[in-house]
mmCIF file of C-alpha atoms in Angstrom:
data_model
loop_
_atom_site.group_PDB
_atom_site.id
_atom_site.type_symbol
_atom_site.label_atom_id
_atom_site.label_comp_id
_atom_site.label_asym_id
_atom_site.label_seq_id
_atom_site.Cartn_x
_atom_site.Cartn_y
_atom_site.Cartn_z
ATOM 1 C CA ASP A 70 8.645 -2.967 -13.136
ATOM 2 C CA SER A 71 6.054 -4.848 -10.885
ATOM 3 C CA GLY A 72 4.300 -6.419 -13.765
ATOM 4 C CA VAL A 73 1.147 -4.739 -12.665
ATOM 5 C CA THR A 74 -0.306 -2.331 -15.534
ATOM 6 C CA GLN A 75 -2.671 0.408 -14.766
ATOM 7 C CA THR A 76 -4.280 2.614 -17.405
ATOM 8 C CA PRO A 77 -4.650 5.520 -17.912
ATOM 9 C CA LYS A 78 -1.691 7.104 -15.957
ATOM 10 C CA HIS A 79 -3.541 10.470 -15.843
ATOM 11 C CA LEU A 80 -7.304 11.322 -16.016
ATOM 12 C CA ILE A 81 -8.750 14.803 -15.803
ATOM 13 C CA THR A 82 -12.599 15.152 -15.617
ATOM 14 C CA ALA A 83 -15.317 17.208 -14.224
ATOM 15 C CA THR A 84 -17.604 16.943 -11.306
ATOM 16 C CA GLY A 85 -20.576 14.736 -11.834
ATOM 17 C CA GLN A 86 -18.917 12.573 -14.496
ATOM 18 C CA ARG A 87 -18.005 8.850 -14.378
ATOM 19 C CA VAL A 88 -14.700 7.252 -15.138
ATOM 20 C CA THR A 89 -13.336 3.788 -15.421
ATOM 21 C CA LEU A 90 -9.758 2.811 -14.230
ATOM 22 C CA ARG A 91 -8.236 -0.322 -15.535
ATOM 23 C CA CYS A 92 -5.833 -2.688 -13.968
ATOM 24 C CA SER A 93 -4.160 -5.822 -15.453
ATOM 25 C CA PRO A 94 -2.374 -7.899 -12.656
ATOM 26 C CA ARG A 95 0.846 -9.682 -12.981
ATOM 27 C CA SER A 96 0.696 -13.002 -14.973
ATOM 28 C CA GLY A 97 -0.495 -15.764 -12.784
ATOM 29 C CA ASP A 98 -1.874 -13.574 -10.050
ATOM 30 C CA LEU A 99 -5.619 -14.170 -9.091
ATOM 31 C CA SER A 100 -5.993 -11.291 -6.410
ATOM 32 C CA VAL A 101 -6.486 -7.748 -7.222
ATOM 33 C CA TYR A 102 -6.579 -4.916 -4.755
ATOM 34 C CA TRP A 103 -7.552 -1.200 -5.150
ATOM 35 C CA TYR A 104 -6.313 1.539 -3.091
ATOM 36 C CA GLN A 105 -6.776 5.418 -3.176
ATOM 37 C CA GLN A 106 -3.982 7.749 -2.068
ATOM 38 C CA SER A 107 -5.352 11.372 -1.316
ATOM 39 C CA LEU A 108 -3.659 14.241 0.521
ATOM 40 C CA ASP A 109 -6.720 14.211 2.960
ATOM 41 C CA GLN A 110 -7.056 10.500 3.747
ATOM 42 C CA GLY A 111 -3.600 9.041 2.726
ATOM 43 C CA LEU A 112 -3.354 5.541 1.452
ATOM 44 C CA GLN A 113 -6.724 3.686 1.895
ATOM 45 C CA PHE A 114 -7.832 0.178 1.004
ATOM 46 C CA LEU A 115 -10.849 0.004 -1.103
ATOM 47 C CA ILE A 116 -11.758 -3.382 -2.277
ATOM 48 C CA GLN A 117 -10.261 -6.801 -3.121
ATOM 49 C CA TYR A 118 -11.198 -9.168 -5.778
ATOM 50 C CA TYR A 119 -10.012 -12.904 -6.056
ATOM 51 C CA ASN A 120 -10.573 -14.946 -9.304
ATOM 52 C CA GLY A 121 -13.631 -12.788 -10.174
ATOM 53 C CA GLU A 122 -15.289 -12.601 -6.880
ATOM 54 C CA GLU A 123 -15.396 -9.767 -4.431
ATOM 55 C CA ARG A 124 -13.585 -10.858 -1.230
ATOM 56 C CA ALA A 125 -13.043 -7.830 1.056
ATOM 57 C CA LYS A 126 -14.218 -4.345 1.254
ATOM 58 C CA GLY A 127 -12.578 -1.324 2.761
ATOM 59 C CA ASN A 128 -13.344 2.370 2.754
ATOM 60 C CA ILE A 129 -15.138 2.108 -0.598
ATOM 61 C CA LEU A 130 -17.816 4.853 -1.260
ATOM 62 C CA GLU A 131 -21.285 3.609 -2.668
ATOM 63 C CA ARG A 132 -20.516 5.857 -5.858
ATOM 64 C CA PHE A 133 -17.525 3.548 -6.483
ATOM 65 C CA SER A 134 -17.729 -0.034 -7.823
ATOM 66 C CA ALA A 135 -15.380 -2.526 -9.169
ATOM 67 C CA GLN A 136 -15.276 -5.837 -10.933
ATOM 68 C CA GLN A 137 -12.792 -8.601 -11.941
ATOM 69 C CA PHE A 138 -13.362 -10.128 -15.277
ATOM 70 C CA PRO A 139 -12.613 -13.700 -16.505
ATOM 71 C CA ASP A 140 -9.234 -12.820 -17.874
ATOM 72 C CA LEU A 141 -8.526 -11.365 -14.465
ATOM 73 C CA HIS A 142 -8.072 -7.782 -15.195
ATOM 74 C CA SER A 143 -10.079 -5.481 -13.024
ATOM 75 C CA GLU A 144 -11.873 -2.126 -13.400
ATOM 76 C CA LEU A 145 -12.685 0.553 -10.862
ATOM 77 C CA ASN A 146 -15.715 2.696 -11.735
ATOM 78 C CA LEU A 147 -16.103 6.082 -10.015
ATOM 79 C CA SER A 148 -19.316 8.010 -10.665
ATOM 80 C CA SER A 149 -20.906 11.184 -9.657
ATOM 81 C CA LEU A 150 -17.336 12.377 -9.093
ATOM 82 C CA GLU A 151 -16.715 15.180 -6.487
ATOM 83 C CA LEU A 152 -13.666 17.501 -6.090
ATOM 84 C CA GLY A 153 -12.544 15.372 -3.164
ATOM 85 C CA ASP A 154 -12.229 12.165 -5.415
ATOM 86 C CA SER A 155 -9.166 13.645 -6.844
ATOM 87 C CA ALA A 156 -6.439 11.200 -5.844
ATOM 88 C CA LEU A 157 -3.916 8.588 -7.064
ATOM 89 C CA TYR A 158 -5.549 5.212 -7.432
ATOM 90 C CA PHE A 159 -3.374 2.072 -7.039
ATOM 91 C CA CYS A 160 -3.979 -1.435 -8.126
ATOM 92 C CA ALA A 161 -2.056 -4.288 -6.670
ATOM 93 C CA SER A 162 -2.052 -7.845 -7.244
ATOM 94 C CA SER A 163 -0.863 -11.152 -5.405
ATOM 95 C CA GLU A 164 -0.917 -14.658 -6.397
ATOM 96 C CA GLY A 165 -3.432 -15.858 -3.760
ATOM 97 C CA GLU A 166 -5.741 -14.063 -1.297
ATOM 98 C CA SER A 167 -4.105 -15.019 1.938
ATOM 99 C CA PRO A 168 -2.533 -12.261 4.085
ATOM 100 C CA THR A 169 0.839 -14.043 3.599
ATOM 101 C CA GLU A 170 0.782 -13.119 0.021
ATOM 102 C CA LYS A 171 3.376 -10.325 -1.295
ATOM 103 C CA LEU A 172 1.514 -7.521 -2.902
ATOM 104 C CA PHE A 173 2.746 -6.030 -6.134
ATOM 105 C CA PHE A 174 1.621 -2.401 -6.949
ATOM 106 C CA GLY A 175 1.120 -0.735 -10.100
ATOM 107 C CA SER A 176 2.210 2.932 -10.866
ATOM 108 C CA GLY A 177 -1.279 4.222 -10.199
ATOM 109 C CA THR A 178 -3.824 6.370 -12.165
ATOM 110 C CA GLN A 179 -3.781 10.070 -11.270
ATOM 111 C CA LEU A 180 -7.343 11.361 -11.135
ATOM 112 C CA SER A 181 -8.085 15.056 -11.084
ATOM 113 C CA VAL A 182 -11.721 16.132 -10.863
ATOM 114 C CA LEU A 183 -12.182 19.733 -11.841
ATOM 115 C CA ALA B 41 -9.921 -1.199 13.827
ATOM 116 C CA GLN B 42 -6.134 -0.970 13.327
ATOM 117 C CA THR B 43 -4.243 2.300 13.179
ATOM 118 C CA VAL B 44 -0.901 2.991 12.112
ATOM 119 C CA THR B 45 1.068 6.287 13.177
ATOM 120 C CA GLN B 46 4.065 7.832 11.774
ATOM 121 C CA SER B 47 4.979 10.589 13.843
ATOM 122 C CA GLN B 48 7.694 12.247 11.712
ATOM 123 C CA PRO B 49 6.272 13.840 8.499
ATOM 124 C CA GLU B 50 9.881 14.663 7.330
ATOM 125 C CA MET B 51 13.346 13.439 8.190
ATOM 126 C CA SER B 52 16.659 14.536 6.745
ATOM 127 C CA VAL B 53 20.003 12.800 6.638
ATOM 128 C CA GLN B 54 23.481 13.100 5.246
ATOM 129 C CA GLU B 55 24.526 10.571 2.443
ATOM 130 C CA ALA B 56 26.227 7.591 4.086
ATOM 131 C CA GLU B 57 24.755 8.307 7.361
ATOM 132 C CA THR B 58 22.153 6.038 9.469
ATOM 133 C CA VAL B 59 18.598 7.216 9.840
ATOM 134 C CA THR B 60 15.619 5.719 11.643
ATOM 135 C CA LEU B 61 11.987 6.219 10.754
ATOM 136 C CA SER B 62 9.492 5.557 13.548
ATOM 137 C CA CYS B 63 6.116 3.667 13.320
ATOM 138 C CA THR B 64 3.592 2.733 15.914
ATOM 139 C CA TYR B 65 0.498 0.900 15.497
ATOM 140 C CA ASP B 66 -2.545 -0.049 17.484
ATOM 141 C CA THR B 67 -4.417 -3.425 17.246
ATOM 142 C CA SER B 68 -6.005 -5.947 19.511
ATOM 143 C CA GLU B 69 -4.814 -8.931 17.259
ATOM 144 C CA SER B 70 -1.925 -11.076 18.060
ATOM 145 C CA ASP B 71 -0.899 -12.194 14.684
ATOM 146 C CA TYR B 72 -0.298 -9.687 12.033
ATOM 147 C CA TYR B 73 2.361 -8.648 9.361
ATOM 148 C CA LEU B 74 4.052 -5.152 9.368
ATOM 149 C CA PHE B 75 5.592 -3.610 6.263
ATOM 150 C CA TRP B 76 7.641 -0.625 5.122
ATOM 151 C CA TYR B 77 6.948 0.572 1.713
ATOM 152 C CA LYS B 78 8.957 3.172 -0.296
ATOM 153 C CA GLN B 79 7.281 5.583 -2.685
ATOM 154 C CA PRO B 80 9.814 7.469 -4.781
ATOM 155 C CA PRO B 81 8.904 10.447 -7.075
ATOM 156 C CA SER B 82 7.920 7.709 -9.733
ATOM 157 C CA ARG B 83 4.846 7.007 -7.377
ATOM 158 C CA GLN B 84 5.532 3.225 -7.496
ATOM 159 C CA MET B 85 5.023 1.620 -4.329
ATOM 160 C CA ILE B 86 7.990 -0.571 -3.518
ATOM 161 C CA LEU B 87 8.150 -3.212 -0.637
ATOM 162 C CA VAL B 88 11.227 -2.500 1.467
ATOM 163 C CA ILE B 89 10.789 -4.920 4.215
ATOM 164 C CA ARG B 90 8.345 -7.300 5.962
ATOM 165 C CA GLN B 91 8.059 -8.547 9.544
ATOM 166 C CA GLU B 92 5.823 -11.278 10.884
ATOM 167 C CA ALA B 93 4.521 -10.619 14.270
ATOM 168 C CA TYR B 94 5.033 -14.133 15.505
ATOM 169 C CA LYS B 95 8.635 -13.987 14.739
ATOM 170 C CA GLN B 96 10.793 -12.318 17.344
ATOM 171 C CA GLN B 97 13.790 -11.842 15.217
ATOM 172 C CA ASN B 98 14.044 -8.430 13.472
ATOM 173 C CA ALA B 99 13.988 -8.557 9.722
ATOM 174 C CA THR B 100 16.760 -7.191 7.702
ATOM 175 C CA GLU B 101 17.201 -6.582 3.925
ATOM 176 C CA ASN B 102 20.817 -5.467 3.058
ATOM 177 C CA ARG B 103 21.056 -1.812 4.270
ATOM 178 C CA PHE B 104 17.498 -1.904 5.786
ATOM 179 C CA SER B 105 16.451 -3.411 9.186
ATOM 180 C CA VAL B 106 13.692 -3.040 11.594
ATOM 181 C CA ASN B 107 13.339 -2.893 15.385
ATOM 182 C CA PHE B 108 10.135 -4.596 16.108
ATOM 183 C CA GLN B 109 9.044 -4.154 19.614
ATOM 184 C CA LYS B 110 5.707 -6.202 19.858
ATOM 185 C CA ALA B 111 4.795 -5.197 23.391
ATOM 186 C CA ALA B 112 5.300 -1.614 22.624
ATOM 187 C CA LYS B 113 3.645 -1.840 19.329
ATOM 188 C CA SER B 114 6.542 -0.184 17.679
ATOM 189 C CA PHE B 115 8.093 -0.815 14.254
ATOM 190 C CA SER B 116 10.847 1.371 13.296
ATOM 191 C CA LEU B 117 12.970 1.294 10.097
ATOM 192 C CA LYS B 118 16.672 1.741 10.062
ATOM 193 C CA ILE B 119 18.547 2.613 6.943
ATOM 194 C CA SER B 120 22.275 2.235 7.083
ATOM 195 C CA ASP B 121 24.786 3.966 4.637
ATOM 196 C CA SER B 122 21.962 6.239 3.151
ATOM 197 C CA GLN B 123 22.154 6.693 -0.549
ATOM 198 C CA LEU B 124 20.551 9.333 -2.669
ATOM 199 C CA GLY B 125 18.331 6.702 -4.307
ATOM 200 C CA ASP B 126 16.834 6.285 -0.768
ATOM 201 C CA ALA B 127 15.171 9.709 -1.045
ATOM 202 C CA ALA B 128 11.349 8.984 -1.089
ATOM 203 C CA MET B 129 8.208 8.683 1.096
ATOM 204 C CA TYR B 130 8.297 5.821 3.249
ATOM 205 C CA PHE B 131 5.082 4.311 4.523
ATOM 206 C CA CYS B 132 4.564 1.810 7.536
ATOM 207 C CA ALA B 133 1.650 -0.546 6.985
ATOM 208 C CA TYR B 134 -0.251 -3.237 8.890
ATOM 209 C CA ARG B 135 -2.026 -6.331 7.711
ATOM 210 C CA SER B 136 -3.908 -8.789 9.849
ATOM 211 C CA ALA B 137 -3.003 -12.379 9.585
ATOM 212 C CA PHE B 138 -6.712 -13.342 10.109
ATOM 213 C CA TYR B 139 -7.914 -15.171 7.134
ATOM 214 C CA SER B 140 -11.183 -17.248 7.091
ATOM 215 C CA GLY B 141 -10.960 -18.002 3.485
ATOM 216 C CA GLY B 142 -13.410 -15.179 2.683
ATOM 217 C CA GLY B 143 -10.755 -12.745 1.743
ATOM 218 C CA ALA B 144 -8.065 -10.881 3.704
ATOM 219 C CA ASP B 145 -8.201 -7.229 4.766
ATOM 220 C CA GLY B 146 -5.952 -4.956 2.828
ATOM 221 C CA LEU B 147 -3.192 -2.964 4.068
ATOM 222 C CA THR B 148 -3.634 -0.201 6.850
ATOM 223 C CA PHE B 149 -1.002 2.439 6.068
ATOM 224 C CA GLY B 150 0.425 5.236 8.042
ATOM 225 C CA LYS B 151 0.565 8.934 6.708
ATOM 226 C CA GLY B 152 4.104 8.554 5.664
ATOM 227 C CA THR B 153 7.516 10.027 6.298
ATOM 228 C CA HIS B 154 9.207 12.020 3.652
ATOM 229 C CA LEU B 155 13.031 11.099 3.765
ATOM 230 C CA ILE B 156 15.543 13.647 2.281
ATOM 231 C CA ILE B 157 19.202 12.564 1.627
ATOM 232 C CA GLN B 158 21.679 15.412 1.809
ATOM 233 C CA PRO B 159 24.718 14.935 -0.575
#
């Protein structure tokens, strides 16, 4: 167990809908990262937050947004969902934000868009 | 932009044998980190081993070791005495060491190699 908790584990929804994925980092970790794993694109970095602030952006679509709350949990919001958004979404956390930090991954949320 | 290539979609090895997974990467940076992650059927991403580019010595973790060739931009993973529990997808990943205090880039992953262990 990595200590990173993601909910829900599975999510099934329809095209055009909006969903929210939740991540609780390990105790004491201030950084949260979101990754998407799909058959087409593989594993891609989406966005990073550190202590409530956005710090780095990867290949995140404009329809997607994220935030980190004062209690350090993070939410990834996906809107106007398309079939191609079906993927496994991972959250990872680290104590700090430098590249030397070790990342701990959650078990992911499997999103199916029908 | 950095890229990571894993040219072996699938590898098979007999239990107790040794297997090597290949990874090459492309970057213009001189300082970076390389990783091998394991993803078993449980989907959890598990760090297997990490290499810092400025260290010439190859990293080892028990039965897992790497062959890091910086000039060739090659980073292979050797698994010795393969066990049934080693069966998983293995991902090679790159992370820039550049950090200006404004956040660090996330990991860039390869497409993965599916490792099958034959009993």
